[in-house]
Amino acid sequence: MQIAAAEVGPRGIVVGIDLAETEPFENENVIAIQGDLEDPEVCERILESLGGDPADVVLCDAAPKLTGVRERDRAAEERILEAVAAALPRLLRAGGDLLVKILDGPEAQEVDRRIRKSFEKAKTVKSAATRKGSSERYLLARGYRPSVD
Ligand SMILES: C[S@@+](CC[C@H](N)C(=O)[O-])C[C@H]1O[C@@H](n2cnc3c(N)ncnc32)[C@H](O)[C@@H]1O
């Protein structure tokens, strides 16, 4: 959120959401919501904070708390990605961009494939900060086409 705030400058708005409480930001244009992105009402709160207009960019680096039980962890990751996919028609403007973290697995790949279809172009990117051996990658999708949802 700090980096996004620096990118958009004082005239942009950054709305962040996390299950955990976030330290308050000094800038008025940075709004932190404590909530569950899987809750559809939270989507409405984000939209309200944006002043009713969908965002230019959606960034998601949410990740489930891993239990070590593979099926459970994959299901939790799938729920996060499904929630992001479900929120896009409300939260992202046509032509907007998405960057979403993916912890790879068959379920995640299925949602990834579906999300890609709603964008003009999409690719997988890796972060230098990702630990070696991690299944973490990012889907960078540009040019949202809401009608294809
Ligand atoms: C890798 S951390 C990133 C946190 C923060 N963006 C940062 O860069 O420090 C993943 C975050 O996803 C959050 N998270 C996991 N599931 C979530 C959910 N369903 N709704 C909202 N946040 C969630 C966790 O609380 C955790 O803080």
PDB file of N, CA, C and O and ligand atoms in Angstrom, residues 1-2 17-22 33-39 42 60-65 76 79-80 83 101 136 138, ligand 1:
ATOM      1  N   MET A   1       0.834  -1.201   0.000  1.00  0.00           N
ATOM      2  CA  MET A   1       0.000   0.000   0.000  1.00  0.00           C
ATOM      3  C   MET A   1       0.867   1.248   0.000  1.00  0.00           C
ATOM      4  O   MET A   1       0.543   2.233  -0.661  1.00  0.00           O
ATOM      5  N   GLN A   2       1.992   1.206   0.742  1.00  0.00           N
ATOM      6  CA  GLN A   2       2.892   2.367   0.763  1.00  0.00           C
ATOM      7  C   GLN A   2       3.442   2.630  -0.631  1.00  0.00           C
ATOM      8  O   GLN A   2       3.504   3.771  -1.079  1.00  0.00           O
ATOM      9  N   ILE A  17      -6.947  -3.919   1.758  1.00  0.00           N
ATOM     10  CA  ILE A  17      -7.746  -4.772   2.638  1.00  0.00           C
ATOM     11  C   ILE A  17      -6.891  -5.910   3.158  1.00  0.00           C
ATOM     12  O   ILE A  17      -6.112  -6.503   2.407  1.00  0.00           O
ATOM     13  N   ASP A  18      -7.036  -6.206   4.435  1.00  0.00           N
ATOM     14  CA  ASP A  18      -6.325  -7.349   5.032  1.00  0.00           C
ATOM     15  C   ASP A  18      -7.139  -7.834   6.233  1.00  0.00           C
ATOM     16  O   ASP A  18      -7.833  -7.047   6.888  1.00  0.00           O
ATOM     17  N   LEU A  19      -7.021  -9.126   6.489  1.00  0.00           N
ATOM     18  CA  LEU A  19      -7.656  -9.689   7.689  1.00  0.00           C
ATOM     19  C   LEU A  19      -7.041  -9.054   8.932  1.00  0.00           C
ATOM     20  O   LEU A  19      -7.717  -8.858   9.944  1.00  0.00           O
ATOM     21  N   ALA A  20      -5.755  -8.756   8.814  1.00  0.00           N
ATOM     22  CA  ALA A  20      -5.027  -8.188   9.956  1.00  0.00           C
ATOM     23  C   ALA A  20      -5.209  -6.675   9.998  1.00  0.00           C
ATOM     24  O   ALA A  20      -5.451  -6.038   8.973  1.00  0.00           O
ATOM     25  N   GLU A  21      -5.072  -6.140  11.202  1.00  0.00           N
ATOM     26  CA  GLU A  21      -5.153  -4.686  11.340  1.00  0.00           C
ATOM     27  C   GLU A  21      -3.903  -4.061  10.727  1.00  0.00           C
ATOM     28  O   GLU A  21      -2.811  -4.626  10.850  1.00  0.00           O
ATOM     29  N   THR A  22      -4.084  -2.939  10.052  1.00  0.00           N
ATOM     30  CA  THR A  22      -2.950  -2.254   9.421  1.00  0.00           C
ATOM     31  C   THR A  22      -2.693  -0.962  10.178  1.00  0.00           C
ATOM     32  O   THR A  22      -3.634  -0.283  10.587  1.00  0.00           O
ATOM     33  N   ILE A  33      -8.714  -1.130   5.073  1.00  0.00           N
ATOM     34  CA  ILE A  33      -9.920  -1.772   5.601  1.00  0.00           C
ATOM     35  C   ILE A  33      -9.514  -3.099   6.220  1.00  0.00           C
ATOM     36  O   ILE A  33      -8.799  -3.882   5.584  1.00  0.00           O
ATOM     37  N   GLN A  34      -9.963  -3.341   7.442  1.00  0.00           N
ATOM     38  CA  GLN A  34      -9.717  -4.663   8.030  1.00  0.00           C
ATOM     39  C   GLN A  34     -10.926  -5.535   7.695  1.00  0.00           C
ATOM     40  O   GLN A  34     -12.060  -5.210   8.082  1.00  0.00           O
ATOM     41  N   GLY A  35     -10.716  -6.585   6.955  1.00  0.00           N
ATOM     42  CA  GLY A  35     -11.840  -7.423   6.549  1.00  0.00           C
ATOM     43  C   GLY A  35     -11.375  -8.590   5.717  1.00  0.00           C
ATOM     44  O   GLY A  35     -10.180  -8.732   5.408  1.00  0.00           O
ATOM     45  N   ASP A  36     -12.350  -9.412   5.351  1.00  0.00           N
ATOM     46  CA  ASP A  36     -12.072 -10.637   4.605  1.00  0.00           C
ATOM     47  C   ASP A  36     -12.463 -10.410   3.147  1.00  0.00           C
ATOM     48  O   ASP A  36     -13.635 -10.129   2.851  1.00  0.00           O
ATOM     49  N   LEU A  37     -11.494 -10.536   2.247  1.00  0.00           N
ATOM     50  CA  LEU A  37     -11.817 -10.268   0.834  1.00  0.00           C
ATOM     51  C   LEU A  37     -12.767 -11.316   0.255  1.00  0.00           C
ATOM     52  O   LEU A  37     -13.307 -11.136  -0.833  1.00  0.00           O
ATOM     53  N   GLU A  38     -12.987 -12.396   1.008  1.00  0.00           N
ATOM     54  CA  GLU A  38     -13.955 -13.390   0.537  1.00  0.00           C
ATOM     55  C   GLU A  38     -15.392 -12.991   0.882  1.00  0.00           C
ATOM     56  O   GLU A  38     -16.334 -13.655   0.465  1.00  0.00           O
ATOM     57  N   ASP A  39     -15.526 -11.909   1.662  1.00  0.00           N
ATOM     58  CA  ASP A  39     -16.855 -11.431   2.055  1.00  0.00           C
ATOM     59  C   ASP A  39     -17.329 -10.417   1.003  1.00  0.00           C
ATOM     60  O   ASP A  39     -16.725  -9.351   0.863  1.00  0.00           O
ATOM     61  N   VAL A  42     -17.437  -6.728   1.723  1.00  0.00           N
ATOM     62  CA  VAL A  42     -16.163  -6.002   1.767  1.00  0.00           C
ATOM     63  C   VAL A  42     -15.896  -5.346   0.419  1.00  0.00           C
ATOM     64  O   VAL A  42     -15.370  -4.238   0.327  1.00  0.00           O
ATOM     65  N   CYS A  60      -3.273  -7.769  -5.691  1.00  0.00           N
ATOM     66  CA  CYS A  60      -3.616  -8.690  -4.611  1.00  0.00           C
ATOM     67  C   CYS A  60      -2.397  -9.541  -4.255  1.00  0.00           C
ATOM     68  O   CYS A  60      -1.937 -10.324  -5.088  1.00  0.00           O
ATOM     69  N   ASP A  61      -1.886  -9.352  -3.049  1.00  0.00           N
ATOM     70  CA  ASP A  61      -0.808 -10.235  -2.596  1.00  0.00           C
ATOM     71  C   ASP A  61      -1.261 -11.043  -1.381  1.00  0.00           C
ATOM     72  O   ASP A  61      -0.455 -11.508  -0.579  1.00  0.00           O
ATOM     73  N   ALA A  62      -2.591 -11.199  -1.268  1.00  0.00           N
ATOM     74  CA  ALA A  62      -3.133 -12.012  -0.169  1.00  0.00           C
ATOM     75  C   ALA A  62      -2.684 -13.458  -0.330  1.00  0.00           C
ATOM     76  O   ALA A  62      -2.540 -13.962  -1.448  1.00  0.00           O
ATOM     77  N   ALA A  63      -2.444 -14.085   0.789  1.00  0.00           N
ATOM     78  CA  ALA A  63      -2.053 -15.501   0.779  1.00  0.00           C
ATOM     79  C   ALA A  63      -2.633 -16.147   2.026  1.00  0.00           C
ATOM     80  O   ALA A  63      -2.659 -15.514   3.091  1.00  0.00           O
ATOM     81  N   PRO A  64      -3.110 -17.371   1.914  1.00  0.00           N
ATOM     82  CA  PRO A  64      -3.672 -18.008   3.108  1.00  0.00           C
ATOM     83  C   PRO A  64      -2.568 -18.364   4.103  1.00  0.00           C
ATOM     84  O   PRO A  64      -1.408 -18.532   3.713  1.00  0.00           O
ATOM     85  N   LYS A  65      -2.958 -18.479   5.353  1.00  0.00           N
ATOM     86  CA  LYS A  65      -2.023 -18.974   6.370  1.00  0.00           C
ATOM     87  C   LYS A  65      -1.845 -20.461   6.099  1.00  0.00           C
ATOM     88  O   LYS A  65      -2.815 -21.225   6.189  1.00  0.00           O
ATOM     89  N   ALA A  76      -7.758 -23.144   0.264  1.00  0.00           N
ATOM     90  CA  ALA A  76      -7.771 -21.778   0.803  1.00  0.00           C
ATOM     91  C   ALA A  76      -7.268 -20.793  -0.261  1.00  0.00           C
ATOM     92  O   ALA A  76      -7.821 -19.701  -0.435  1.00  0.00           O
ATOM     93  N   ARG A  79      -9.970 -20.249  -2.822  1.00  0.00           N
ATOM     94  CA  ARG A  79     -11.041 -19.344  -2.359  1.00  0.00           C
ATOM     95  C   ARG A  79     -10.622 -17.887  -2.530  1.00  0.00           C
ATOM     96  O   ARG A  79     -11.421 -17.053  -2.941  1.00  0.00           O
ATOM     97  N   ILE A  80      -9.367 -17.583  -2.219  1.00  0.00           N
ATOM     98  CA  ILE A  80      -8.891 -16.204  -2.384  1.00  0.00           C
ATOM     99  C   ILE A  80      -8.965 -15.799  -3.855  1.00  0.00           C
ATOM    100  O   ILE A  80      -9.489 -14.734  -4.203  1.00  0.00           O
ATOM    101  N   ALA A  83     -12.451 -15.257  -5.025  1.00  0.00           N
ATOM    102  CA  ALA A  83     -12.998 -13.998  -4.502  1.00  0.00           C
ATOM    103  C   ALA A  83     -12.494 -12.823  -5.333  1.00  0.00           C
ATOM    104  O   ALA A  83     -13.253 -11.895  -5.645  1.00  0.00           O
ATOM    105  N   LYS A 101      -1.113 -12.372  -6.764  1.00  0.00           N
ATOM    106  CA  LYS A 101      -0.194 -13.441  -6.352  1.00  0.00           C
ATOM    107  C   LYS A 101      -0.908 -14.780  -6.428  1.00  0.00           C
ATOM    108  O   LYS A 101      -2.069 -14.906  -6.044  1.00  0.00           O
ATOM    109  N   GLU A 136       5.172 -19.658  -5.354  1.00  0.00           N
ATOM    110  CA  GLU A 136       4.598 -18.329  -5.567  1.00  0.00           C
ATOM    111  C   GLU A 136       4.972 -17.745  -6.929  1.00  0.00           C
ATOM    112  O   GLU A 136       6.114 -17.802  -7.351  1.00  0.00           O
ATOM    113  N   TYR A 138       3.197 -14.546  -9.894  1.00  0.00           N
ATOM    114  CA  TYR A 138       2.192 -13.480 -10.036  1.00  0.00           C
ATOM    115  C   TYR A 138       1.580 -13.537 -11.428  1.00  0.00           C
ATOM    116  O   TYR A 138       2.298 -13.774 -12.408  1.00  0.00           O
TER     117      TYR A 138
HETATM  118  C1  LIG B   1       2.084 -12.081   2.061  1.00  0.00           C
HETATM  119  S1  LIG B   1       1.097 -11.232   3.249  1.00  0.00           S
HETATM  120  C2  LIG B   1       1.122  -9.622   2.525  1.00  0.00           C
HETATM  121  C3  LIG B   1       0.743  -8.567   3.516  1.00  0.00           C
HETATM  122  C4  LIG B   1       0.995  -7.115   3.051  1.00  0.00           C
HETATM  123  N1  LIG B   1       0.348  -6.826   1.789  1.00  0.00           N
HETATM  124  C5  LIG B   1       2.464  -6.830   2.997  1.00  0.00           C
HETATM  125  O1  LIG B   1       3.018  -6.667   1.906  1.00  0.00           O
HETATM  126  O2  LIG B   1       3.076  -6.770   4.065  1.00  0.00           O
HETATM  127  C6  LIG B   1      -0.476 -11.929   2.888  1.00  0.00           C
HETATM  128  C7  LIG B   1      -1.612 -11.246   3.625  1.00  0.00           C
HETATM  129  O3  LIG B   1      -2.841 -11.778   3.114  1.00  0.00           O
HETATM  130  C8  LIG B   1      -3.793 -11.599   4.135  1.00  0.00           C
HETATM  131  N2  LIG B   1      -4.989 -12.391   3.828  1.00  0.00           N
HETATM  132  C9  LIG B   1      -5.070 -13.739   3.695  1.00  0.00           C
HETATM  133  N3  LIG B   1      -6.325 -14.123   3.442  1.00  0.00           N
HETATM  134  C10 LIG B   1      -7.063 -12.984   3.385  1.00  0.00           C
HETATM  135  C11 LIG B   1      -8.444 -12.716   3.170  1.00  0.00           C
HETATM  136  N4  LIG B   1      -9.313 -13.711   2.934  1.00  0.00           N
HETATM  137  N5  LIG B   1      -8.867 -11.443   3.195  1.00  0.00           N
HETATM  138  C12 LIG B   1      -7.984 -10.427   3.429  1.00  0.00           C
HETATM  139  N6  LIG B   1      -6.658 -10.606   3.648  1.00  0.00           N
HETATM  140  C13 LIG B   1      -6.210 -11.871   3.629  1.00  0.00           C
HETATM  141  C14 LIG B   1      -3.055 -12.029   5.392  1.00  0.00           C
HETATM  142  O4  LIG B   1      -3.657 -11.511   6.544  1.00  0.00           O
HETATM  143  C15 LIG B   1      -1.655 -11.475   5.135  1.00  0.00           C
HETATM  144  O5  LIG B   1      -1.450 -10.230   5.789  1.00  0.00           O
END
